[in-house]
Short mmCIF file of N, CA and C in Angstrom, two decimals:
data_model
loop_
_atom_site.label_atom_id
_atom_site.label_comp_id
_atom_site.label_asym_id
_atom_site.label_seq_id
_atom_site.Cartn_x
_atom_site.Cartn_y
_atom_site.Cartn_z
N UNK A 80 -53.75 96.39 -29.62
CA UNK A 80 -53.64 95.83 -28.14
C UNK A 80 -52.17 96.75 -27.57
N UNK A 81 -52.31 97.54 -26.20
CA UNK A 81 -51.06 97.47 -25.68
C UNK A 81 -50.47 96.70 -24.78
N UNK A 82 -48.84 96.75 -25.24
CA UNK A 82 -48.08 95.98 -24.36
C UNK A 82 -48.35 95.57 -22.84
N UNK A 83 -49.04 96.61 -22.35
CA UNK A 83 -49.32 96.57 -20.93
C UNK A 83 -50.42 96.13 -20.45
N UNK A 84 -51.09 95.63 -21.29
CA UNK A 84 -52.42 95.11 -20.92
C UNK A 84 -52.10 93.12 -21.54
N UNK A 85 -51.57 93.38 -22.61
CA UNK A 85 -51.18 91.75 -23.41
C UNK A 85 -51.45 90.77 -22.42
N UNK A 86 -51.86 89.72 -22.43
CA UNK A 86 -51.98 88.23 -21.83
C UNK A 86 -51.53 87.16 -22.41
N UNK A 87 -50.83 86.27 -21.98
CA UNK A 87 -50.48 85.11 -22.41
C UNK A 87 -51.44 84.39 -21.73
N UNK A 88 -51.89 83.40 -22.64
CA UNK A 88 -52.74 82.03 -22.01
C UNK A 88 -52.31 80.96 -21.70
N UNK A 89 -51.98 80.23 -20.86
CA UNK A 89 -51.04 79.58 -20.56
C UNK A 89 -51.77 78.00 -20.55
N UNK A 90 -52.70 77.86 -21.32
CA UNK A 90 -53.57 76.80 -21.73
C UNK A 90 -53.57 76.27 -23.57
N UNK A 91 -54.19 77.63 -23.77
CA UNK A 91 -53.66 77.42 -25.22
C UNK A 91 -53.02 78.08 -25.94
N UNK A 92 -52.52 79.32 -25.71
CA UNK A 92 -51.52 79.69 -26.14
C UNK A 92 -52.06 81.82 -26.61
N UNK A 93 -53.22 81.70 -26.43
CA UNK A 93 -53.76 82.28 -27.22
C UNK A 93 -53.30 84.06 -26.31
N UNK A 94 -53.29 84.81 -27.36
CA UNK A 94 -52.76 86.57 -26.47
C UNK A 94 -54.07 87.05 -26.55
N UNK A 95 -54.39 87.98 -25.28
CA UNK A 95 -55.59 88.49 -24.86
C UNK A 95 -55.70 89.59 -24.33
N UNK A 96 -56.64 90.67 -24.11
CA UNK A 96 -56.57 91.68 -23.01
C UNK A 96 -57.71 91.30 -21.83
N UNK A 97 -58.31 90.31 -21.94
CA UNK A 97 -59.37 90.18 -20.94
C UNK A 97 -59.12 89.35 -19.87
N UNK A 98 -59.54 89.50 -18.93
CA UNK A 98 -59.37 88.52 -17.64
C UNK A 98 -59.35 87.51 -17.78
N UNK A 99 -60.62 86.42 -18.66
CA UNK A 99 -60.46 85.61 -18.97
C UNK A 99 -60.01 84.94 -20.35
N UNK A 100 -59.46 84.61 -20.93
CA UNK A 100 -58.89 84.20 -22.38
C UNK A 100 -60.84 83.17 -23.19
N UNK A 101 -60.39 84.63 -24.05
CA UNK A 101 -61.98 84.38 -25.09
C UNK A 101 -61.82 82.95 -25.76
N UNK A 102 -61.03 82.00 -25.84
CA UNK A 102 -60.83 81.66 -26.72
C UNK A 102 -61.63 79.58 -25.83
N UNK A 103 -60.68 80.10 -24.55
CA UNK A 103 -61.00 78.35 -23.37
C UNK A 103 -61.50 78.94 -22.22
N UNK A 104 -61.28 79.95 -22.28
CA UNK A 104 -62.25 81.19 -20.97
C UNK A 104 -61.26 80.13 -19.64
N UNK A 105 -59.97 80.02 -20.28
CA UNK A 105 -59.15 80.05 -18.26
C UNK A 105 -58.57 81.32 -17.73
N UNK A 106 -58.57 81.38 -16.97
CA UNK A 106 -57.74 81.99 -16.37
C UNK A 106 -56.36 82.34 -16.51
N UNK A 107 -55.53 81.29 -16.32
CA UNK A 107 -53.86 81.25 -16.17
C UNK A 107 -53.50 81.73 -17.52
N UNK A 108 -52.79 82.50 -17.34
CA UNK A 108 -51.81 83.59 -17.77
C UNK A 108 -50.65 84.28 -17.37
N UNK A 109 -49.88 84.51 -18.28
CA UNK A 109 -48.85 85.45 -17.99
C UNK A 109 -48.99 86.84 -18.96
N UNK A 110 -48.44 88.24 -18.41
CA UNK A 110 -48.31 89.07 -19.33
C UNK A 110 -47.09 88.58 -20.26
N UNK A 111 -47.48 89.26 -21.17
CA UNK A 111 -46.38 89.50 -22.29
C UNK A 111 -44.83 90.78 -21.65
N UNK A 112 -45.63 91.86 -20.88
CA UNK A 112 -44.48 92.67 -20.54
C UNK A 112 -43.90 91.79 -19.57
N UNK A 113 -43.65 90.87 -19.03
CA UNK A 113 -42.99 90.13 -18.71
C UNK A 113 -41.73 89.57 -19.09
N UNK A 114 -41.85 89.41 -20.76
CA UNK A 114 -40.53 89.16 -21.44
C UNK A 114 -40.23 90.14 -22.36
N UNK A 115 -40.77 91.24 -22.52
CA UNK A 115 -41.29 92.04 -23.65
C UNK A 115 -40.89 93.39 -23.25
N UNK A 116 -40.13 94.22 -22.38
CA UNK A 116 -39.76 95.47 -21.60
C UNK A 116 -40.96 96.53 -22.49
N UNK A 117 -42.10 96.85 -21.80
CA UNK A 117 -42.84 98.01 -22.40
C UNK A 117 -42.07 99.34 -21.77
N UNK A 118 -42.21 99.95 -23.48
CA UNK A 118 -41.33 101.17 -23.27
C UNK A 118 -41.90 102.23 -22.53
N UNK A 119 -41.36 103.37 -21.76
CA UNK A 119 -42.22 104.69 -20.85
C UNK A 119 -42.75 105.08 -21.97
N UNK A 120 -44.03 105.56 -21.88
CA UNK A 120 -44.98 106.75 -22.32
C UNK A 120 -45.08 108.04 -22.45
N UNK A 121 -44.31 108.02 -20.41
CA UNK A 121 -44.42 109.70 -20.03
C UNK A 121 -43.72 110.69 -20.99
N UNK A 122 -43.80 111.59 -21.85
CA UNK A 122 -43.19 112.30 -22.18
C UNK A 122 -41.66 112.67 -20.92
N UNK A 123 -41.90 113.14 -19.16
CA UNK A 123 -40.96 113.94 -18.88
C UNK A 123 -40.59 112.10 -17.51
N UNK A 124 -39.51 111.47 -17.46
CA UNK A 124 -39.71 110.18 -16.45
C UNK A 124 -40.22 110.76 -15.24
N UNK A 125 -40.98 109.48 -14.35
CA UNK A 125 -41.29 110.03 -13.12
C UNK A 125 -39.97 110.27 -11.99
N UNK A 126 -39.92 111.09 -11.52
CA UNK A 126 -38.67 112.07 -10.69
C UNK A 126 -38.27 110.99 -9.42
N UNK A 127 -37.21 111.52 -9.37
CA UNK A 127 -36.09 110.22 -8.14
C UNK A 127 -37.20 110.18 -7.27
N UNK A 128 -36.41 109.60 -6.64
CA UNK A 128 -37.16 109.17 -5.26
C UNK A 128 -36.64 110.07 -4.08
N UNK A 129 -35.02 110.66 -4.34
CA UNK A 129 -34.99 112.14 -3.50
C UNK A 129 -35.87 113.29 -3.98
N UNK A 130 -36.24 113.57 -5.05
CA UNK A 130 -37.11 114.40 -5.33
C UNK A 130 -38.46 114.07 -4.78
N UNK A 131 -39.14 112.92 -4.54
CA UNK A 131 -40.14 112.73 -4.12
C UNK A 131 -40.01 112.55 -1.82
N UNK A 132 -38.61 112.03 -1.55
CA UNK A 132 -38.92 112.60 -0.16
C UNK A 132 -38.91 113.98 0.08
N UNK A 133 -37.88 115.05 -1.36
CA UNK A 133 -38.01 116.16 -1.09
C UNK A 133 -39.88 116.95 -0.53
N UNK A 134 -40.51 116.17 -2.27
CA UNK A 134 -41.98 116.44 -1.29
C UNK A 134 -42.47 116.70 -0.46
N UNK A 135 -41.95 114.63 0.22
CA UNK A 135 -42.76 114.63 1.68
C UNK A 135 -42.45 115.22 2.57
N UNK A 136 -41.27 116.13 2.68
CA UNK A 136 -40.68 116.02 3.74
C UNK A 136 -41.12 118.04 3.80
N UNK A 137 -41.72 118.75 2.41
CA UNK A 137 -42.40 119.62 2.23
C UNK A 137 -43.70 119.64 2.82
N UNK A 138 -44.64 118.57 2.62
CA UNK A 138 -45.83 118.52 3.08
C UNK A 138 -45.76 117.89 3.98
N UNK A 139 -45.15 117.82 4.75
CA UNK A 139 -45.48 116.95 5.97
C UNK A 139 -45.18 118.27 7.39
N UNK A 140 -46.22 118.01 8.32
CA UNK A 140 -46.26 119.42 8.84
C UNK A 140 -45.46 118.71 10.30
N UNK A 141 -45.51 119.96 11.28
CA UNK A 141 -44.32 120.02 12.22
C UNK A 141 -44.72 119.62 13.61
N UNK A 142 -44.33 118.24 14.10
CA UNK A 142 -44.96 118.42 14.97
C UNK A 142 -44.59 119.21 16.00
N UNK A 143 -43.80 120.30 16.65
CA UNK A 143 -43.60 120.58 17.37
C UNK A 143 -44.68 122.40 17.31
N UNK A 144 -44.91 122.98 16.07
CA UNK A 144 -45.71 123.76 15.93
C UNK A 144 -47.35 123.19 15.21
N UNK A 145 -48.24 123.16 15.84
CA UNK A 145 -49.44 123.47 15.85
C UNK A 145 -49.96 123.99 14.44
N UNK A 146 -50.29 123.04 13.48
CA UNK A 146 -50.92 124.26 12.13
C UNK A 146 -52.40 124.56 12.34
N UNK A 147 -51.99 125.70 11.30
CA UNK A 147 -53.61 126.38 11.67
C UNK A 147 -54.44 124.71 11.22
N UNK A 148 -54.76 123.92 10.55
CA UNK A 148 -55.60 122.87 10.32
C UNK A 148 -55.93 122.54 12.34
N UNK A 149 -54.92 122.56 13.01
CA UNK A 149 -55.23 121.14 13.71
C UNK A 149 -55.97 122.50 14.93
N UNK A 150 -55.92 123.76 15.01
CA UNK A 150 -56.32 125.16 15.33
C UNK A 150 -57.98 124.48 15.41
N UNK A 151 -58.39 124.98 14.05
CA UNK A 151 -59.66 125.02 13.22
C UNK A 151 -60.31 124.22 13.56
N UNK A 152 -59.95 122.51 13.42
CA UNK A 152 -60.76 121.50 14.08
C UNK A 152 -60.94 121.84 15.31
N UNK A 153 -60.00 121.79 16.25
CA UNK A 153 -60.34 121.63 17.52
C UNK A 153 -61.10 122.91 18.30
N UNK A 154 -61.07 123.98 17.28
CA UNK A 154 -61.99 124.87 17.62
C UNK A 154 -63.66 124.81 17.17
N UNK A 155 -63.70 124.06 15.90
CA UNK A 155 -65.24 123.66 15.12
C UNK A 155 -65.53 122.42 16.48
N UNK A 156 -64.27 121.47 17.45
CA UNK A 156 -64.85 120.78 18.30
C UNK A 156 -65.77 121.20 19.19
N UNK A 157 -64.63 122.27 20.06
CA UNK A 157 -64.98 123.22 21.20
C UNK A 157 -66.91 123.72 20.53
N UNK A 158 -66.94 124.28 19.84
CA UNK A 158 -67.71 124.82 19.69
C UNK A 158 -69.18 124.27 19.34
N UNK A 159 -69.21 122.69 19.02
CA UNK A 159 -70.25 121.89 18.78
C UNK A 159 -70.21 122.06 20.78
N UNK A 160 -69.53 120.84 20.90
CA UNK A 160 -69.66 120.81 22.24
C UNK A 160 -70.18 122.29 22.93
N UNK A 161 -69.51 123.71 23.08
CA UNK A 161 -70.19 124.43 23.91
C UNK A 161 -72.30 124.84 23.38
N UNK A 162 -72.40 124.49 22.28
CA UNK A 162 -73.52 124.83 21.46
C UNK A 162 -74.45 123.56 22.15
N UNK A 163 -74.28 122.68 22.37
CA UNK A 163 -74.70 120.81 22.75
C UNK A 163 -74.93 121.32 24.14
N UNK A 164 -73.14 121.86 24.83
CA UNK A 164 -74.25 121.41 26.58
C UNK A 164 -75.51 122.94 26.72
N UNK A 165 -75.41 124.43 26.13
CA UNK A 165 -75.93 125.10 26.13
C UNK A 165 -77.17 124.84 25.62
N UNK A 166 -77.77 124.27 24.94
CA UNK A 166 -79.15 123.90 24.38
C UNK A 166 -79.37 122.77 25.20
N UNK A 167 -78.75 121.83 26.13
CA UNK A 167 -78.99 120.90 27.31
C UNK A 167 -79.27 121.66 28.40
N UNK A 168 -79.04 122.98 29.09
CA UNK A 168 -78.83 123.82 30.11
C UNK A 168 -80.19 124.34 30.11
N UNK A 169 -80.21 125.33 28.85
CA UNK A 169 -81.42 125.78 28.55
C UNK A 169 -82.89 124.79 28.57
N UNK A 170 -82.73 123.49 28.37
CA UNK A 170 -83.88 122.69 28.26
C UNK A 170 -83.96 122.16 29.70
N UNK A 171 -82.89 121.83 30.25
CA UNK A 171 -83.22 121.97 32.37
C UNK A 171 -84.22 123.29 32.57
N UNK A 172 -83.60 124.11 31.87
CA UNK A 172 -84.27 125.52 32.94
C UNK A 172 -85.54 125.78 32.74
N UNK A 173 -85.93 125.09 31.45
CA UNK A 173 -87.51 125.21 31.42
C UNK A 173 -88.00 124.39 32.16
#
């Protein structure tokens, strides 16, 4: 059983990993990792918040210059409206 998922039933003091205690079917529990810290499993630790901020800034779109995605989306909407109006006008002529 992994320490991260080990639970202590507060009613009968049974250690389990299920949603309810297998012994008394109580849903009252406390995670064991609350008292015993679980070691980091990753080979490399998570990046610092400064690294996350840099990535977020790189992925963020600049509001002053429209991106190609916005142009493509706008073009698709305009083409759909144009085709809809064109077919509507052709039906009215007939």
